[in-house]
Short mmCIF file of C-alpha atoms (C1' of nucleotides) in Angstrom, two decimals:
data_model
loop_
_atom_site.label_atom_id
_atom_site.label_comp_id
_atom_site.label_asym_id
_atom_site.label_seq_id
_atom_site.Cartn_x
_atom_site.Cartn_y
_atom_site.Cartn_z
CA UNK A 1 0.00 0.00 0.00
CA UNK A 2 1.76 3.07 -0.91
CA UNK A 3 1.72 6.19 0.68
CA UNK A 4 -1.51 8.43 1.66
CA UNK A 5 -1.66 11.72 -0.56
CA UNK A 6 -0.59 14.70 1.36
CA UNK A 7 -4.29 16.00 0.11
CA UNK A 8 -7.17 15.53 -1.85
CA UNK A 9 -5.57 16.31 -5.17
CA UNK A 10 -9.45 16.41 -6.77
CA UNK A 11 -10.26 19.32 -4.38
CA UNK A 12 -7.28 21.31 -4.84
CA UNK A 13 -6.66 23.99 -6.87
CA UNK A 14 -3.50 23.61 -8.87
CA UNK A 15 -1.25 25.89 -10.93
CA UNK A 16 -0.72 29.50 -10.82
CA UNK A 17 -1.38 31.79 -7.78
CA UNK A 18 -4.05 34.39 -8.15
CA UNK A 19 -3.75 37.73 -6.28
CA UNK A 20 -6.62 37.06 -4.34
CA UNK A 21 -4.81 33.59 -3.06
CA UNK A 22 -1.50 35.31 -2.32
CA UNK A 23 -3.09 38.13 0.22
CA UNK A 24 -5.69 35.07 1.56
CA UNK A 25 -2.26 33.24 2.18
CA UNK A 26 -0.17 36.33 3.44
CA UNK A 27 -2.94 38.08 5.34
CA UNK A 28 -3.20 34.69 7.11
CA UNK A 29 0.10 33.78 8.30
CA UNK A 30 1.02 37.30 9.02
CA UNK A 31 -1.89 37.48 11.66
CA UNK A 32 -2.11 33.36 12.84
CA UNK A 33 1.66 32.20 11.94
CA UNK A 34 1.96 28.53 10.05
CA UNK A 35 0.51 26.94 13.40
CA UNK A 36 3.31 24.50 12.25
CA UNK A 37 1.05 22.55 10.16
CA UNK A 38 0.92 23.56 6.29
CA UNK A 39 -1.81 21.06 5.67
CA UNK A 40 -4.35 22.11 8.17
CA UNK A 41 -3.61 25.47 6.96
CA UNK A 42 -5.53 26.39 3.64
CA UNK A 43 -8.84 24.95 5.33
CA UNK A 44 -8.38 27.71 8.20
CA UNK A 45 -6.83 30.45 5.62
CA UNK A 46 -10.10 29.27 3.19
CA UNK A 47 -7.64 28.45 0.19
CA UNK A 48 -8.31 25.10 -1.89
CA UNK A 49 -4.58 24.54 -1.87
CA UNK A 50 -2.35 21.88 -1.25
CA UNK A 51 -0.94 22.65 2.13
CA UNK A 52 2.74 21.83 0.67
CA UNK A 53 1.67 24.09 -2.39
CA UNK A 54 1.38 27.05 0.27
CA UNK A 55 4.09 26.22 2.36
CA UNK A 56 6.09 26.60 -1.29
CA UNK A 57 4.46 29.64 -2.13
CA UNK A 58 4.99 31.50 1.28
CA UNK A 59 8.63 30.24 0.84
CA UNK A 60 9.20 31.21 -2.28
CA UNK A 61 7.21 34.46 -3.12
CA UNK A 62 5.01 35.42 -0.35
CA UNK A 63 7.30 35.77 2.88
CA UNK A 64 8.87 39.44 3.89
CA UNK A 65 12.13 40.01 2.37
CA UNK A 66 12.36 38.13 -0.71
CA UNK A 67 14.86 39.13 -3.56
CA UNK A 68 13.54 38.94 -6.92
CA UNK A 69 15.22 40.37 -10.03
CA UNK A 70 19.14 40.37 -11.37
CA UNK A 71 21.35 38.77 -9.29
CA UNK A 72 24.85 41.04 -8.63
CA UNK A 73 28.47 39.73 -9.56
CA UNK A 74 28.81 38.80 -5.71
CA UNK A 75 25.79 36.69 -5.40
CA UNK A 76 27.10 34.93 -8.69
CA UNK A 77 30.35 34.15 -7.03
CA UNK A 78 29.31 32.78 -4.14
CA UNK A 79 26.63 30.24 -6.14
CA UNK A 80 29.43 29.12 -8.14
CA UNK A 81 31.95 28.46 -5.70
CA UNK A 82 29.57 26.73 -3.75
CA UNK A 83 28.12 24.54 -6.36
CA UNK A 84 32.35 23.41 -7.35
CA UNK A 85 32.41 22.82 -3.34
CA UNK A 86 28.89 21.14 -2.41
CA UNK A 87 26.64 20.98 -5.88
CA UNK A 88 23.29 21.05 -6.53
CA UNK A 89 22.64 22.08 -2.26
CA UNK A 90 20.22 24.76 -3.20
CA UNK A 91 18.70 25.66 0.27
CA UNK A 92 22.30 25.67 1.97
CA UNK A 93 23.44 27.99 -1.33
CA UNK A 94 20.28 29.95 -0.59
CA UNK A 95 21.73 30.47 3.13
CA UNK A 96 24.32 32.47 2.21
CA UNK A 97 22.16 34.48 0.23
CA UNK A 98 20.04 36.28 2.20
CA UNK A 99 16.60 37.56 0.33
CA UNK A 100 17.43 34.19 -2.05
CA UNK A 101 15.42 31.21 -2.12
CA UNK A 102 16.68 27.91 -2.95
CA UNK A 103 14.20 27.78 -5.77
CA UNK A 104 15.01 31.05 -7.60
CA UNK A 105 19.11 29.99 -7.03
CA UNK A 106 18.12 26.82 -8.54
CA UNK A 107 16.30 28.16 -11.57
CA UNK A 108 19.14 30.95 -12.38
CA UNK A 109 21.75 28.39 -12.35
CA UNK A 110 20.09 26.08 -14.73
CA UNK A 111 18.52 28.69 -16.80
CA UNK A 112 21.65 31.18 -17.22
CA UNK A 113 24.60 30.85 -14.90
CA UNK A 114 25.23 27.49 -16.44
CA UNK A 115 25.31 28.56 -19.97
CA UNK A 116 27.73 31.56 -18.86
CA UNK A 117 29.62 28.76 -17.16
CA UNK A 118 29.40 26.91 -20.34
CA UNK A 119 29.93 29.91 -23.06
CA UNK A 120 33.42 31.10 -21.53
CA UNK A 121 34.19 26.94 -21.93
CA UNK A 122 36.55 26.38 -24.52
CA UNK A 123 34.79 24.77 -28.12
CA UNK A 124 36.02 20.98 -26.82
CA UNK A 125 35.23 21.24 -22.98
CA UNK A 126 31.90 22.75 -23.44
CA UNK A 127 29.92 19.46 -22.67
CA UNK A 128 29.83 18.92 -19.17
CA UNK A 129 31.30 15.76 -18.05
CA UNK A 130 29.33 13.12 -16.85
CA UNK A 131 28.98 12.62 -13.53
CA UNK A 132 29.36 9.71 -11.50
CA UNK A 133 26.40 7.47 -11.62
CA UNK A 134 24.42 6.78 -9.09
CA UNK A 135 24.78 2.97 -8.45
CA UNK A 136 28.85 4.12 -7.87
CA UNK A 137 27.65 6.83 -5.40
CA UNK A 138 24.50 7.59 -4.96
CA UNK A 139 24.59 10.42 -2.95
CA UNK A 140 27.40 12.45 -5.14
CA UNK A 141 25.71 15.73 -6.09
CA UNK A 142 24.48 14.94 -9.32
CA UNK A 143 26.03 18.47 -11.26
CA UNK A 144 29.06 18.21 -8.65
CA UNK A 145 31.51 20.01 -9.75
CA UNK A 146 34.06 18.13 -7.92
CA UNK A 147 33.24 16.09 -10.00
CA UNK A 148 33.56 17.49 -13.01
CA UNK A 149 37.40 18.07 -11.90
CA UNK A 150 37.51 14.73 -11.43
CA UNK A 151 36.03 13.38 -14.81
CA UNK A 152 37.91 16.42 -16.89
CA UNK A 153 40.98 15.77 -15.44
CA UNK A 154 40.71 19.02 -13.48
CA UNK A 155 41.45 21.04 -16.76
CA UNK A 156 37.68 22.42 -17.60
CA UNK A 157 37.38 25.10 -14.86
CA UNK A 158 41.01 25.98 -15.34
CA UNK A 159 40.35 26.55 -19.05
CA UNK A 160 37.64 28.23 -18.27
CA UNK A 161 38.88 30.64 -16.15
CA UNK A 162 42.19 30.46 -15.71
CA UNK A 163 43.97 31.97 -12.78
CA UNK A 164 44.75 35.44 -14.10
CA UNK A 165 41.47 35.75 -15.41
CA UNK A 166 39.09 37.46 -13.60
CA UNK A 167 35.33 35.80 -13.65
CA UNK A 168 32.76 36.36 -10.84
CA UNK A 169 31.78 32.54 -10.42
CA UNK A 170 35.23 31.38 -9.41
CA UNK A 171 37.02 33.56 -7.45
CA UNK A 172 38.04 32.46 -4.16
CA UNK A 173 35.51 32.56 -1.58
CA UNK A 174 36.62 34.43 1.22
CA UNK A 175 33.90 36.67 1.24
CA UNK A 176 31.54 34.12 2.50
CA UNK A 177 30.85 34.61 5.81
CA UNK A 178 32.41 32.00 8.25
CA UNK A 179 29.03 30.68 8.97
CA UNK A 180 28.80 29.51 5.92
CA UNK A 181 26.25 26.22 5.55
CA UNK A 182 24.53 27.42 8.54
CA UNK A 183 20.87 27.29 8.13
CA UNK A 184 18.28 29.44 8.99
CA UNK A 185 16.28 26.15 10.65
CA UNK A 186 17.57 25.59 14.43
CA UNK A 187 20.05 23.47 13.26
CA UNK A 188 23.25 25.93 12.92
CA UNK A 189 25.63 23.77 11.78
CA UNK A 190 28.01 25.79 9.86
CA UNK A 191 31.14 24.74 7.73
CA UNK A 192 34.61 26.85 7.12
CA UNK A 193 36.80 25.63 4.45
CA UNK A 194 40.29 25.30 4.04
CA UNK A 195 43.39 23.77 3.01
CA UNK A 196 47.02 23.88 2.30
CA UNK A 197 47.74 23.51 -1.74
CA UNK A 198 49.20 20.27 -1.77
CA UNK A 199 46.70 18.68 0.13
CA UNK A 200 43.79 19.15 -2.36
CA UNK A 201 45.78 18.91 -5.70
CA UNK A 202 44.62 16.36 -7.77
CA UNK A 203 46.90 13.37 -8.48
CA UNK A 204 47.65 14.64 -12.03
CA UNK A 205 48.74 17.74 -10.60
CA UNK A 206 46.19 19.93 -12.46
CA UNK A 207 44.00 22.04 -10.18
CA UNK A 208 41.60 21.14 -7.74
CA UNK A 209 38.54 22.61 -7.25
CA UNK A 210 39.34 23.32 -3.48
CA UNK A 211 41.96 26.11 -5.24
CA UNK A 212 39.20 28.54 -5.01
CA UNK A 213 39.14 28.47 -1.57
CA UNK A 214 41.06 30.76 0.54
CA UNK A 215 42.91 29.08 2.94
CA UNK A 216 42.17 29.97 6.33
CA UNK A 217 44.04 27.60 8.79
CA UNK A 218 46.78 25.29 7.13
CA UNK A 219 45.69 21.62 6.78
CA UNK A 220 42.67 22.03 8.10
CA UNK A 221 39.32 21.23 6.79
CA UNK A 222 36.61 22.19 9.44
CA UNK A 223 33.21 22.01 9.22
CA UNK A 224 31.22 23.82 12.58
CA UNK A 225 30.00 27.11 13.56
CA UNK A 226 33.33 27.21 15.30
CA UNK A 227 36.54 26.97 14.55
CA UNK A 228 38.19 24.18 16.78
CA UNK A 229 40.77 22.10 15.68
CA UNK A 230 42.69 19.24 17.96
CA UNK A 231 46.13 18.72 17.02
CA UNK A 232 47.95 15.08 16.64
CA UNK A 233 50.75 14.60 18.92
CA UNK A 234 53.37 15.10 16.54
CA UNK A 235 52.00 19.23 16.47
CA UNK A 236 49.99 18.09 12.72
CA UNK A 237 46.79 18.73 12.12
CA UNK A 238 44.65 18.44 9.42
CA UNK A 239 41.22 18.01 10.51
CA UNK A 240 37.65 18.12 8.97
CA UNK A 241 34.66 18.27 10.93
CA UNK A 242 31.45 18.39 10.14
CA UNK A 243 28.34 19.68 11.48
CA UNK A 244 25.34 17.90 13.01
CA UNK A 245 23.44 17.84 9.98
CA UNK A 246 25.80 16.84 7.47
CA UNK A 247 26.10 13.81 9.66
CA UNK A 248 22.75 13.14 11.10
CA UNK A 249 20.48 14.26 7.57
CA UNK A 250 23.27 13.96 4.97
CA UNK A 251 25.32 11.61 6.04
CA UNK A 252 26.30 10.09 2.93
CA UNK A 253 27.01 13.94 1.29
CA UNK A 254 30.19 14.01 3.31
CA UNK A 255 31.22 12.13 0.36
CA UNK A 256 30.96 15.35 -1.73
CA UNK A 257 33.11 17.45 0.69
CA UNK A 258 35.71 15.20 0.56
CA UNK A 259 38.75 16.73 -1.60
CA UNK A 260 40.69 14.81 -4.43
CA UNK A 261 43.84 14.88 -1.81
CA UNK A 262 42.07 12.74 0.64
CA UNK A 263 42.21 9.90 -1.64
CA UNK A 264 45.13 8.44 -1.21
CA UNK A 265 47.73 8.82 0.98
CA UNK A 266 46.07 10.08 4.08
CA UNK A 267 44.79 8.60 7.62
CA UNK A 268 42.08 9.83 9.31
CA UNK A 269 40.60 9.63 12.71
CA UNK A 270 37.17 10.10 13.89
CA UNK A 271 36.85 12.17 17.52
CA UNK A 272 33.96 12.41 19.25
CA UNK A 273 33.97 14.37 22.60
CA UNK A 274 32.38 17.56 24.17
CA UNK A 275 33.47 20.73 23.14
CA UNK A 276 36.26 21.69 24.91
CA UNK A 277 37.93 17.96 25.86
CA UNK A 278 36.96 14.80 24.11
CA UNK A 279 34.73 12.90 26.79
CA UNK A 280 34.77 8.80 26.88
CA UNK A 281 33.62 8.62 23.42
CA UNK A 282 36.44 10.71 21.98
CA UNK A 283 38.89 8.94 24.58
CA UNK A 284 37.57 5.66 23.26
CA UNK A 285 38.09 6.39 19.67
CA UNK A 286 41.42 7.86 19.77
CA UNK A 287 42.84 4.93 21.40
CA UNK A 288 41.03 2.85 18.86
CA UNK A 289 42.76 4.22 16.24
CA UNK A 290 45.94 4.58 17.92
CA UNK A 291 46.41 1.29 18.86
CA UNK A 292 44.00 -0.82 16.91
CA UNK A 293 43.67 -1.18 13.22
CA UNK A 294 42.16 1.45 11.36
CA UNK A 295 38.64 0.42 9.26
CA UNK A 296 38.91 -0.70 6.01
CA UNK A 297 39.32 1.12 3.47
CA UNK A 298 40.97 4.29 5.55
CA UNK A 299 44.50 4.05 4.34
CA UNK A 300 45.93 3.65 0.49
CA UNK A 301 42.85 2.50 -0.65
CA UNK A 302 40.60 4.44 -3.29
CA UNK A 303 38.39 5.58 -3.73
CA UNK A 304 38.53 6.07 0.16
CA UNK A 305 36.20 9.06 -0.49
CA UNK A 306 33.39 6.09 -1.41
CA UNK A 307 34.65 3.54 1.33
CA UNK A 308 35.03 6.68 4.19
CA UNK A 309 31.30 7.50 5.06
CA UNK A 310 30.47 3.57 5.23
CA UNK A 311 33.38 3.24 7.65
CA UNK A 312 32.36 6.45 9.73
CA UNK A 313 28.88 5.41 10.04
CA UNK A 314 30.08 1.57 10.78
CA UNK A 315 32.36 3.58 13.61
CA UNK A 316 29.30 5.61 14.91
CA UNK A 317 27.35 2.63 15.77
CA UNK A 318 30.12 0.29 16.75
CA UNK A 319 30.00 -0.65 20.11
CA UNK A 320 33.41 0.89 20.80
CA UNK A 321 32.12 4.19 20.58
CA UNK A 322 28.34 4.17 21.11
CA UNK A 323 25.88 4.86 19.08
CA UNK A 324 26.93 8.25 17.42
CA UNK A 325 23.83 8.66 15.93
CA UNK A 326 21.39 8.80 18.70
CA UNK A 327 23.40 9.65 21.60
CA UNK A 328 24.35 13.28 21.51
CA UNK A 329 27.59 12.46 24.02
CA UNK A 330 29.76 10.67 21.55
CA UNK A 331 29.52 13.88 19.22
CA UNK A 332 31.39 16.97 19.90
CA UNK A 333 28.84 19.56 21.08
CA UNK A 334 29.02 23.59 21.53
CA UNK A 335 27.26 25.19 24.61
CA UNK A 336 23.81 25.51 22.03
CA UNK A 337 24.39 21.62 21.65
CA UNK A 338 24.05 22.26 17.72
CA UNK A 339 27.49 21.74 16.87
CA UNK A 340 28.13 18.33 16.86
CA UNK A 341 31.27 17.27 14.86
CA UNK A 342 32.86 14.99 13.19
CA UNK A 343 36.69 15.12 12.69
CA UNK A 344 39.19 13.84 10.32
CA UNK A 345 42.59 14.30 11.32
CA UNK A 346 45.85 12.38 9.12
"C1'" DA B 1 -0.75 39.12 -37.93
"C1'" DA B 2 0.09 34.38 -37.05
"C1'" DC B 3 2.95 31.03 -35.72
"C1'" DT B 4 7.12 29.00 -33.60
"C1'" DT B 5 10.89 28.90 -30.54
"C1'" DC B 6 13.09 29.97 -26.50
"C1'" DA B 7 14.06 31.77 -21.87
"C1'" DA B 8 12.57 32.55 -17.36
"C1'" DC B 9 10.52 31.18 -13.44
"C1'" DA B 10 6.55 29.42 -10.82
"C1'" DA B 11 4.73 25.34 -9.35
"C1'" DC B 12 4.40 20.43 -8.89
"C1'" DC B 13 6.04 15.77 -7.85
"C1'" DG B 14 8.28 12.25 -5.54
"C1'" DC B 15 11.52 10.92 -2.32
"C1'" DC B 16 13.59 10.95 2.12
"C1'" DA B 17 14.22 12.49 7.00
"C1'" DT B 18 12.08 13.72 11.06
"C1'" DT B 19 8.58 13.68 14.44
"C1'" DG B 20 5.11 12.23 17.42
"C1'" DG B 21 1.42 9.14 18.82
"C1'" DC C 1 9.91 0.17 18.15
"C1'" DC C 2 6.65 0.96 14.55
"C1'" DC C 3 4.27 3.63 11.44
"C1'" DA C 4 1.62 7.44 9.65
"C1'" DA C 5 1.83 12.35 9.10
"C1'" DT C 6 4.39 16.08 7.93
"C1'" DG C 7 8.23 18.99 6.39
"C1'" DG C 8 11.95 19.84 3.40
"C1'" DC C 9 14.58 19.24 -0.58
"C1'" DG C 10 15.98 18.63 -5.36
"C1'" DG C 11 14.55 17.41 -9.96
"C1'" DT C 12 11.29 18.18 -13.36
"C1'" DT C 13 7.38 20.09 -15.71
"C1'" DG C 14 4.10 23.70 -16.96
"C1'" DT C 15 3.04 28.36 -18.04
"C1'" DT C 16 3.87 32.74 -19.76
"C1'" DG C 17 5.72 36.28 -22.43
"C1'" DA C 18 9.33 37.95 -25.47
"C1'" DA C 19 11.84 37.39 -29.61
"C1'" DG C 20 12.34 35.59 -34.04
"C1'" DT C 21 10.54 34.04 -38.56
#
DNA sequence: AACTTCAACAACCGCCATTGG
DNA sequence: CCCAATGGCGGTTGTTGAAGT
């Protein structure tokens, strides 16, 4: 038995909004609020909508603040360097654009940012690579760019817009704020980027898509709302983390942060701990790794980037560290307990 | 003027994660 | 723990108007 409709699609009015709808719908929420249920809603705002159909439209058109119209050089930068990082992510995009919705992002990429992407392409790089499929990893961003440096060779952004050159969509991103990837949801998981240059070149020593990203602490790729980073013994430290919901709701997309340089060649350890000093859980996992064996598929094996989030998740629920996902201890946590982390350090 | 093509964007659909009974 | 309801997201389709023929 599949799944009960969300409504009765016979008794809903479908296509486009009329005026009369929009200030029903506005007039509404402004004076009641969602009530936190979109379905119950057009009954009590008398609209024969879907309830997902308003939620969409109060998203997208309706709600205070909304940016319609050109987008500026700045906004186009930011889009683009976050698609080569993240791909097709279009609400976490829309974060860092404030007045943006992932919806209008979504449609300007595919309806003109892409062909400028693809017009300053030289004549035999101009079709898009294909991208992984999805029975090799499913949860790859489908128009990843990463990937696309993967599958070129690295060469098609760099032909594109070579360093000297100056274009909007691939400058490095140090504009974008540090909380970048937070959400405007309570989750405020937020993600800083960096790198050192050898650490993210690809293995045929052509660029990597991680070049358009200022570095902002050497060797270190962190993802959190703030910027912690535990050294190794030996005074190294290259260390990802990543937020609570990269983890908990896209588990599987840490696959797409992971840079080319990871690959090969590099060891990681998962942490897990409070904020300040790892509690049991980190304790526990440290000493796993530095005195048992390592997971499969951690060291010299490719593509680790596949094998890794298998491995972390396998870790997570092991019994050696507890049950990562549902017990909040084994994570690293902030004082808001929103930051929980994950960390890679080689 | 009529028709066709194309671009832009609004809206829908289906899937998946989360939540709460 | 299970399962239905709901929310959220990304991909896709539909609609509209402008431009071209």
């Amino acid at each position: 038995m599949g799944r009960a409709p969300c409504c009765d699609k016979a008794n809903v009015k479908k296509g486009p909004w009329s005026p009369e709808e929009d200030s029903k719908l506005k007039e509404y929420i402004e004076k009641y609020g969602t009530g936190g249920n979109w379905i119950a809603l057009p009954q009590k705002a008398g609209l024969k909508r879907c309830g997902k159909s308003c939620r969409l439209r109060w998203l997208n058109y309706l709600r205070p603040n909304i940016k319609h119209g050109e987008f500026s050089d700045e906004e186009d930068r930011i889009i683009c360097s976050l698609f080569a990082s993240i791909g097709s992510r279009w609400s976490i995009i829309a974060a860092q654009l404030p007045g943006r919705t992932d919806n209008d992002i979504k449609n300007y990429w595919n309806t003109k940012l892409k062909k400028k992407l693809m017009a300053m392409a030289p004549q035999s790089q101009r079709k898009l690579p294909s991208f992984p499929s999805s029975h090799q990893n499913p949860s790859l961003p489908s128009h990843s760019l990463s990937s696309l440096f993967k599958d070129s060779g690295g060469s098609f952004i760099t032909s594109c817009y070579p360093s000297t050159k100056s274009f909007p969509g691939f400058d490095p991103i140090s504009h974008i704020s540090s909380n970048i990837f937070t959400s405007n949801t309570s989750s405020s998981s937020a993600v800083s980027l960096a790198t050192n240059s050898t650490l993210f070149q690809t293995q045929d020593s052509l660029v990597s898509p991680m070049q358009f990203y200022q570095p902002v602490k050497e060797n270190l790729l962190m993802f959190g709302s703030e910027a912690s980073c535990s050294s190794n013994s030996d005074g190294s430290c290259s260390q990802m983390s990543y937020g609570r919901d990269q983890i908990k709701q896209e588990d599987m997309g840490l696959q797409s942060y992971m840079p080319n340089g990871f690959e090969e060649n590099h060891k990681f350890m998962l942490s897990y701990g409070n904020n300040s000093n790892n509690n049991n859980g980190g304790e526990n996992l440290n000493q796993y790794w530095t005195t048992g064996k390592p997971p499969n598929g951690y060291f010299g094996e490719t593509p680790l980037a596949f094998d890794l989030m298998e491995d972390v998740k396998q870790l997570i629920s092991s019994s050696s560290v507890g049950n990562g996902y549902n017990n909040s201890n084994n994570f690293l946590i902030d004082e808001n307990k929103t930051q929980e982390k994950v960390m890679f350090y080689n």
